[in-house]
Tab-separated table of C-alpha atoms in Angstrom:
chain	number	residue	atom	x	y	z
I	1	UNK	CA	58.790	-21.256	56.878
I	2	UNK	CA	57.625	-17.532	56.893
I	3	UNK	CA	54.249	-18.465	58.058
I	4	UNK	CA	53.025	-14.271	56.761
I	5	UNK	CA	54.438	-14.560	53.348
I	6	UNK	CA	55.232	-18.584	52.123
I	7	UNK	CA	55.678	-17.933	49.070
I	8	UNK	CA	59.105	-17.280	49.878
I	9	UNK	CA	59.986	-20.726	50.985
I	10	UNK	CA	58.808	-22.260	47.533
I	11	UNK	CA	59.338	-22.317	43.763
I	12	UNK	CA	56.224	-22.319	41.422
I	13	UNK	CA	55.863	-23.623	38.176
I	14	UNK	CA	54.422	-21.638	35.164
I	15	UNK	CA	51.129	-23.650	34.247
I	16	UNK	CA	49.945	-21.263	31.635
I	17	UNK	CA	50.617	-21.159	28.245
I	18	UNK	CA	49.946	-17.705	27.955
I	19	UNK	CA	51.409	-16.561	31.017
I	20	UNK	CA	51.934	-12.915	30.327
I	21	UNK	CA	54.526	-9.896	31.642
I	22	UNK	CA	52.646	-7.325	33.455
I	23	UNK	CA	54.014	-3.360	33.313
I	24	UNK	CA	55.370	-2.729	36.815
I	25	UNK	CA	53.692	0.647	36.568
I	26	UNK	CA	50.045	-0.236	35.805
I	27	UNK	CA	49.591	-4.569	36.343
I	28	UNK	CA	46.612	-4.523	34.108
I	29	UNK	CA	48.640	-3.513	30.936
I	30	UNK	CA	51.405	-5.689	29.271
I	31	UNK	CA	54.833	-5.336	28.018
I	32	UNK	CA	55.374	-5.936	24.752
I	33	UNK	CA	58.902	-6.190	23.284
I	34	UNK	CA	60.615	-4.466	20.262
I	35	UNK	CA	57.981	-5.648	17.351
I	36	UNK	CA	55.252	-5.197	19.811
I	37	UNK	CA	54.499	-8.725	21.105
I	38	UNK	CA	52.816	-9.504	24.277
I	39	UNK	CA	56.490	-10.755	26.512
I	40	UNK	CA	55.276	-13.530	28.015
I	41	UNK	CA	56.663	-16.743	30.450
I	42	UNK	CA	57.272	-19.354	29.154
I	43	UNK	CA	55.026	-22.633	30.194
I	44	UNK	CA	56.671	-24.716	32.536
I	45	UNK	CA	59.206	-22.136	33.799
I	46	UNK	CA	60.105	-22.787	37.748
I	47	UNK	CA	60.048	-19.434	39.230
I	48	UNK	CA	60.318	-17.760	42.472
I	49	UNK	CA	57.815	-14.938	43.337
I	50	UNK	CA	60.554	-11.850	45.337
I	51	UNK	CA	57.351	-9.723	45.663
I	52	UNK	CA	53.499	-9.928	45.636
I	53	UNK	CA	50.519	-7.124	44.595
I	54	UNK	CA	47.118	-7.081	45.259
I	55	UNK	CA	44.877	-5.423	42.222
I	56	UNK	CA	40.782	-5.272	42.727
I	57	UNK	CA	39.114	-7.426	39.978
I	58	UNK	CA	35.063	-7.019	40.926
I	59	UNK	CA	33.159	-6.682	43.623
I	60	UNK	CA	34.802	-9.117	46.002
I	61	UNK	CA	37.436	-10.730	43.700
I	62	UNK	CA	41.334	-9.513	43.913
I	63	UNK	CA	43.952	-10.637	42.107
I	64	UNK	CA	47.533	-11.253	42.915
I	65	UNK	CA	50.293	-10.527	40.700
I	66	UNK	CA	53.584	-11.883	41.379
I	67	UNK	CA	57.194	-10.744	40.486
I	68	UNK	CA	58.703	-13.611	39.345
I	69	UNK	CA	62.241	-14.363	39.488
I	70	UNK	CA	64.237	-17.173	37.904
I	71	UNK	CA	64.481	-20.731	40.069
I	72	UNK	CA	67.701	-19.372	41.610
I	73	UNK	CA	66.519	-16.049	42.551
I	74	UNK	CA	69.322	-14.832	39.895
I	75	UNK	CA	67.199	-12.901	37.069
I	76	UNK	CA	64.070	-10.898	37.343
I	77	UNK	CA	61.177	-12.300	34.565
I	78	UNK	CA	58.479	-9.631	35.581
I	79	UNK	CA	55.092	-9.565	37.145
I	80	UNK	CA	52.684	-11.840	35.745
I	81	UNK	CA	49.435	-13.387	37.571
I	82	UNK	CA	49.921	-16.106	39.899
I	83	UNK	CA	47.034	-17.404	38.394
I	84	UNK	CA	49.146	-18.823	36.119
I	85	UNK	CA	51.053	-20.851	38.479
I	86	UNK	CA	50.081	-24.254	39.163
I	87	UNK	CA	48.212	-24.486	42.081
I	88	UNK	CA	46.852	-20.371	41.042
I	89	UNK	CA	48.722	-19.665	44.621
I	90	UNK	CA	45.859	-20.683	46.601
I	91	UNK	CA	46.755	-21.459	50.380
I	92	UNK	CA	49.659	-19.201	49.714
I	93	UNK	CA	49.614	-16.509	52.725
I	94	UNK	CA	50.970	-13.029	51.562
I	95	UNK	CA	51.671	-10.567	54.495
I	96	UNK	CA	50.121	-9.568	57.632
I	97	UNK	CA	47.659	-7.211	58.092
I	98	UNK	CA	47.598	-5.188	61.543
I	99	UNK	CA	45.257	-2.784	62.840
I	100	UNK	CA	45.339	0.553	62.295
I	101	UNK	CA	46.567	3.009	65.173
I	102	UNK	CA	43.345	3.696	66.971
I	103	UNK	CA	41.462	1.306	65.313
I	104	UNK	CA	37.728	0.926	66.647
I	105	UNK	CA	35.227	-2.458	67.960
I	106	UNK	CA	34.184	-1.951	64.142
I	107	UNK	CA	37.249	-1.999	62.473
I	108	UNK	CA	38.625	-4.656	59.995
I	109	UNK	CA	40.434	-6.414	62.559
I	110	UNK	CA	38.465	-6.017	65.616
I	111	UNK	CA	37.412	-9.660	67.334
I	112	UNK	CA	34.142	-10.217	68.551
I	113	UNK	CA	32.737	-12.615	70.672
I	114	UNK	CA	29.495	-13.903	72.349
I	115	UNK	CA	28.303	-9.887	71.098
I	116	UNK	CA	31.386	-8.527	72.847
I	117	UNK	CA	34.208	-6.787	71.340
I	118	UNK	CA	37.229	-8.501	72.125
I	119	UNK	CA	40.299	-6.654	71.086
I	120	UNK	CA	42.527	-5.802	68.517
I	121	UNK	CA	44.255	-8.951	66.047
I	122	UNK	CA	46.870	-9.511	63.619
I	123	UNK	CA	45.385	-11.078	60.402
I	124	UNK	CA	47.267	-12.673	58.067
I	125	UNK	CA	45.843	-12.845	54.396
I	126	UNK	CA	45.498	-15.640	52.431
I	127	UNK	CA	44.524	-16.755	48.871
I	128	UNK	CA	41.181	-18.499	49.009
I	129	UNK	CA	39.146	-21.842	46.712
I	130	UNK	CA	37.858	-18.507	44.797
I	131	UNK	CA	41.109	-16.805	44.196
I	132	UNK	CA	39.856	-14.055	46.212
I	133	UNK	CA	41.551	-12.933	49.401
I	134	UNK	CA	41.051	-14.220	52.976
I	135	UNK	CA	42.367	-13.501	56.382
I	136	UNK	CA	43.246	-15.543	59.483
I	137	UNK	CA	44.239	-14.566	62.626
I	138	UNK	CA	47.799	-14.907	62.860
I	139	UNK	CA	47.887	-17.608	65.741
I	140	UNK	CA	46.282	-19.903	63.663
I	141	UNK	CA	48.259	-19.676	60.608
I	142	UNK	CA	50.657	-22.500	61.627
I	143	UNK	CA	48.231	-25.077	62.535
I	144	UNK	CA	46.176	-24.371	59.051
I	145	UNK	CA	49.325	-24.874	57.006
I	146	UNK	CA	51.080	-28.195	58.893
I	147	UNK	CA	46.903	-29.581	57.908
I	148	UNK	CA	47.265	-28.093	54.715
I	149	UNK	CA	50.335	-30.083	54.159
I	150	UNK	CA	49.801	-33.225	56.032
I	151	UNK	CA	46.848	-33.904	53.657
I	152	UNK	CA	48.207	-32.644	50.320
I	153	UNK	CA	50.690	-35.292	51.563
I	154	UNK	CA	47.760	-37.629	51.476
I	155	UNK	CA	46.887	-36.462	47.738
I	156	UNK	CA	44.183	-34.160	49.453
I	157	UNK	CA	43.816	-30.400	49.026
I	158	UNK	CA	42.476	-28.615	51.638
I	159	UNK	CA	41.087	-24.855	50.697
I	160	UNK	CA	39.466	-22.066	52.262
I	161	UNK	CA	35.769	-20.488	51.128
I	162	UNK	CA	35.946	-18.231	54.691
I	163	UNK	CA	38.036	-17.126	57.083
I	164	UNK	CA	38.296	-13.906	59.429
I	165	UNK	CA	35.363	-11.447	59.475
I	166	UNK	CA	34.883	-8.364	60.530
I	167	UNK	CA	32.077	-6.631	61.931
I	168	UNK	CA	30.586	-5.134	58.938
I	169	UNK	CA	31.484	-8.229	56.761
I	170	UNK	CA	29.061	-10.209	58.997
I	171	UNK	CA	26.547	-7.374	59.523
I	172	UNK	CA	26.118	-7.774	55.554
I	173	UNK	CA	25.852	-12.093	55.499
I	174	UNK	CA	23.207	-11.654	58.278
I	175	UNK	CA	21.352	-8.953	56.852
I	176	UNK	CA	21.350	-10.896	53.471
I	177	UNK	CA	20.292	-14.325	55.365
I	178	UNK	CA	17.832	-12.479	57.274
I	179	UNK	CA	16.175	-11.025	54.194
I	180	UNK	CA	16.187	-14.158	52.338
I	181	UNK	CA	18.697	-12.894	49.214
I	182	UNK	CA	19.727	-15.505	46.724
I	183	UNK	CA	23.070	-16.659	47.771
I	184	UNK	CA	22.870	-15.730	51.360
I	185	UNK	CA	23.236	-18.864	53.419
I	186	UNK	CA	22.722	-19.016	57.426
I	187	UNK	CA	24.572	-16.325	59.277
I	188	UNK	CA	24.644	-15.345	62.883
I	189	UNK	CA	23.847	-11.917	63.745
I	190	UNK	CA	27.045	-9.423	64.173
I	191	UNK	CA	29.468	-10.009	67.084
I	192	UNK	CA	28.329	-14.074	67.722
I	193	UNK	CA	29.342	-15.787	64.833
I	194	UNK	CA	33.410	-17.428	65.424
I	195	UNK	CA	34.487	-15.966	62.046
I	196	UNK	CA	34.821	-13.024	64.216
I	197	UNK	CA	37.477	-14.123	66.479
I	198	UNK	CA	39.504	-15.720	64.303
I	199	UNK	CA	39.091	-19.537	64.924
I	200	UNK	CA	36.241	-20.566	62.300
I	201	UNK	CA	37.011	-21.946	59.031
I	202	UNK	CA	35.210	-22.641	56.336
I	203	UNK	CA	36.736	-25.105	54.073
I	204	UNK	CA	35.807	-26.275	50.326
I	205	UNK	CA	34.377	-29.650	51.208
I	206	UNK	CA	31.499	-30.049	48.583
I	207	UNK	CA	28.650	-31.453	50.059
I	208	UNK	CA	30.478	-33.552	52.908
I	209	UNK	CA	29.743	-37.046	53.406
I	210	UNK	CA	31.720	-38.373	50.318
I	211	UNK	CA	34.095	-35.865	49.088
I	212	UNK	CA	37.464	-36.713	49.893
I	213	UNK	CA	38.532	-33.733	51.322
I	214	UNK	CA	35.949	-33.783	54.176
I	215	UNK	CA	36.903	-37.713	54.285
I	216	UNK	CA	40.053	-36.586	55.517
I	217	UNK	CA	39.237	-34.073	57.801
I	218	UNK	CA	36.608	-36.309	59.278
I	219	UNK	CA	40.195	-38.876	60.340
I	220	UNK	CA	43.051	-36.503	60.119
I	221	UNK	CA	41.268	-32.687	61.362
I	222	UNK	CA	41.165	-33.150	65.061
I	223	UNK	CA	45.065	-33.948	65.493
I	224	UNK	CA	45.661	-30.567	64.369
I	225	UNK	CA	43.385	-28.949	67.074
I	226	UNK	CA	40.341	-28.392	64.170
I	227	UNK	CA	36.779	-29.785	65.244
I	228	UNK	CA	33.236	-29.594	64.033
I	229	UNK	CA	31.360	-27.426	65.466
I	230	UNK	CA	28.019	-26.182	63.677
I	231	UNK	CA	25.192	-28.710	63.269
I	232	UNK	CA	24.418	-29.417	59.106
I	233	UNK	CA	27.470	-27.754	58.418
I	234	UNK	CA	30.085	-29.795	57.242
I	235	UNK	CA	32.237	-26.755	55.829
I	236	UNK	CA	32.497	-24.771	59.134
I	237	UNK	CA	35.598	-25.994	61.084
I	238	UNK	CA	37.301	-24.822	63.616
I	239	UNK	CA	40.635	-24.396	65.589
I	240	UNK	CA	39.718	-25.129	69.090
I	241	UNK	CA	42.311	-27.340	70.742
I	242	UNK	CA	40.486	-28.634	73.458
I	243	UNK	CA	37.248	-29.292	72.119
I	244	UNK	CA	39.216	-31.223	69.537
I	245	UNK	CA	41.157	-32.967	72.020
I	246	UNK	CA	38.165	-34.337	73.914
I	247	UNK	CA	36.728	-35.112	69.837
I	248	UNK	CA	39.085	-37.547	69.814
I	249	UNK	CA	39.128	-38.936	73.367
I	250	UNK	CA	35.301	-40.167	72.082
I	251	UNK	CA	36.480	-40.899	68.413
I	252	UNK	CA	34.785	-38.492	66.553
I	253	UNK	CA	35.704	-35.283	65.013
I	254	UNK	CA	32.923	-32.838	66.435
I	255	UNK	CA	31.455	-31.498	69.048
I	256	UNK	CA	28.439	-33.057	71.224
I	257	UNK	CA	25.737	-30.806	69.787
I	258	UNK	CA	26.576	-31.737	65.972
I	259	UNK	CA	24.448	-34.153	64.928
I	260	UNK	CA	24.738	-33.985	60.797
C-alpha cells in the first residue's frame, strides 16, 4: 500500500445521490451537459480516485475533490467531492508534505520537543472525523493505518480530531486555553506539547469509558505501539513503542501517571 497517497490501493463507492461533476478548471462550479443539467455520478458507482485536490472551504475546513475514474481505471467520470464517497474519504492519506528549502524552528513542519526545536519532518496529510485536513509524521503513518484496519476489521472505526502541529498552530490552542475562549480546551504552551513531534494522536472517542471505539483501543491500541499518555484524556494517544510495550507487560493500556 502507498502509505502517502492510499487512495490508490482502493475503489470507493458513490454514496450520494447527488454526487455532482466538478469543472476541472474552477472545482466549485459544475458541468452541465448539452440542455444544461448538472452531470452528475451516478449513486452507487465503484470508482477509483487517479488524482486528488485540496480547495479551502472556511476557516479551518478544506475539501477534497477527487478525479474519479471508472472501477477499472478505464474511463475518466470527472472530479466530484469525495464527500460523496462512502466513508467521505476519511483516514484516506493524500500526499506528503516536506519542508520547504530553508525552512525555520517555526515552520509548518518543524518538531519540537521538551521547548526544543528538534528538526525538520516529513508530514503526511490525512483526512480527519471533521473532513478537514490533518498531518502525521511520516514514520507513523504505517502503524496508524494497520490500527485503522485491524479494528474496522472488528466493526470499529477509528478517526482522527488531531494530529501534527506546528509551532504557531499550538501557540494559537494555548493562547486560546490560556485566555479562557469558548472552545479552547487544555493546551500546553508552544514547543512541549507531543503534537509537535509527531507521535500524539487525538482520536474521535466520545467521551471514553463506553464508546466502542475507545473500548477497543483500551484491548487492541498497545499492540500497535499506541499508549495513553495524558491524565483525563481519553482522546490523546500516542505512538510510543516502548512505553506501550511495558503497558502491556502490566496489562493496561497507559502510562503510570494516567489515572482517568
Amino acid at each position: 500500500m502507498d502509505i502517502a497517497e492510499s487512495f490508490r490501493d482502493k475503489t470507493f463507492v458513490v454514496d450520494d445521490p447527488d454526487a455532482r461533476i466538478r469543472r476541472e478548471a474552477d472545482l466549485m462550479a459544475f458541468e452541465t451537459d448539452a440542455a444544461g443539467r448538472i452531470r452528475t455520478i451516478a449513486q452507487g458507482t465503484v470508482v477509483r480516485i487517479v488524482e486528488v485536490k485540496v480547495a479551502e472551504a472556511g476557516s479551518r475546513s478544506s475539501i477534497v475533490f477527487g478525479r474519479a475514474a471508472s472501477a477499472d481505471g478505464a474511463q475518466l467520470l470527472g472530479w466530484s467531492s469525495t464527500r460523496n464517497l462512502r466513508g467521505k474519504f476519511m483516514n484516506e492519506t493524500i500526499g506528503v508534505v516536506r519542508p520547504e528549502p530553508g525552512a525555520g524552528r517555526f515552520g509548518p513542519n518543524a518538531a519540537w520537543a521538551r521547548g526544543e526545536y528538534l528538526r525538520q519532518v516529513d508530514l503526511v496529510a490525512i483526512v480527519d472525523a471533521k473532513l478537514e485536513i490533518e498531518r502525521l509524521a511520516l514514520d507513523t503513518i504505517a502503524p496508524y493505518a494497520a490500527m485503522v484496519a485491524a479494528a474496522s476489521a472488528d466493526g470499529i472505526g477509528i478517526t482522527l480530531n488531531s494530529g501534527f502541529r506546528s509551532y504557531p498552530e499550538q501557540k494559537y490552542l494555548h493562547d486560546g486555553f490560556v485566555r479562557g475562549l469558548p472552545g479552547f480546551n487544555t493546551a500546553a504552551k508552544p514547543g512541549f506539547s507531543n503534537h509537535q513531534n509527531g507521535i500524539a494522536f487525538d482520536i474521535a472517542v466520545a467521551g471514553g469509558d463506553g464508546n466502542p471505539t475507545y473500548e477497543w483501543l483500551k484491548r487492541n491500541a498497545p499492540a500497535f505501539g499506541f499508549v495513553r499518555t495524558v491524565n483525563k484524556e481519553p482522546w490523546h494517544w500516542e505512538f510510543d513503542e516502548p512505553k506501550a510495550q511495558a503497558a502491556l507487560a502490566a496489562g493496561t493500556f497507559k502510562t503510570p501517571g494516567v489515572a482517568a
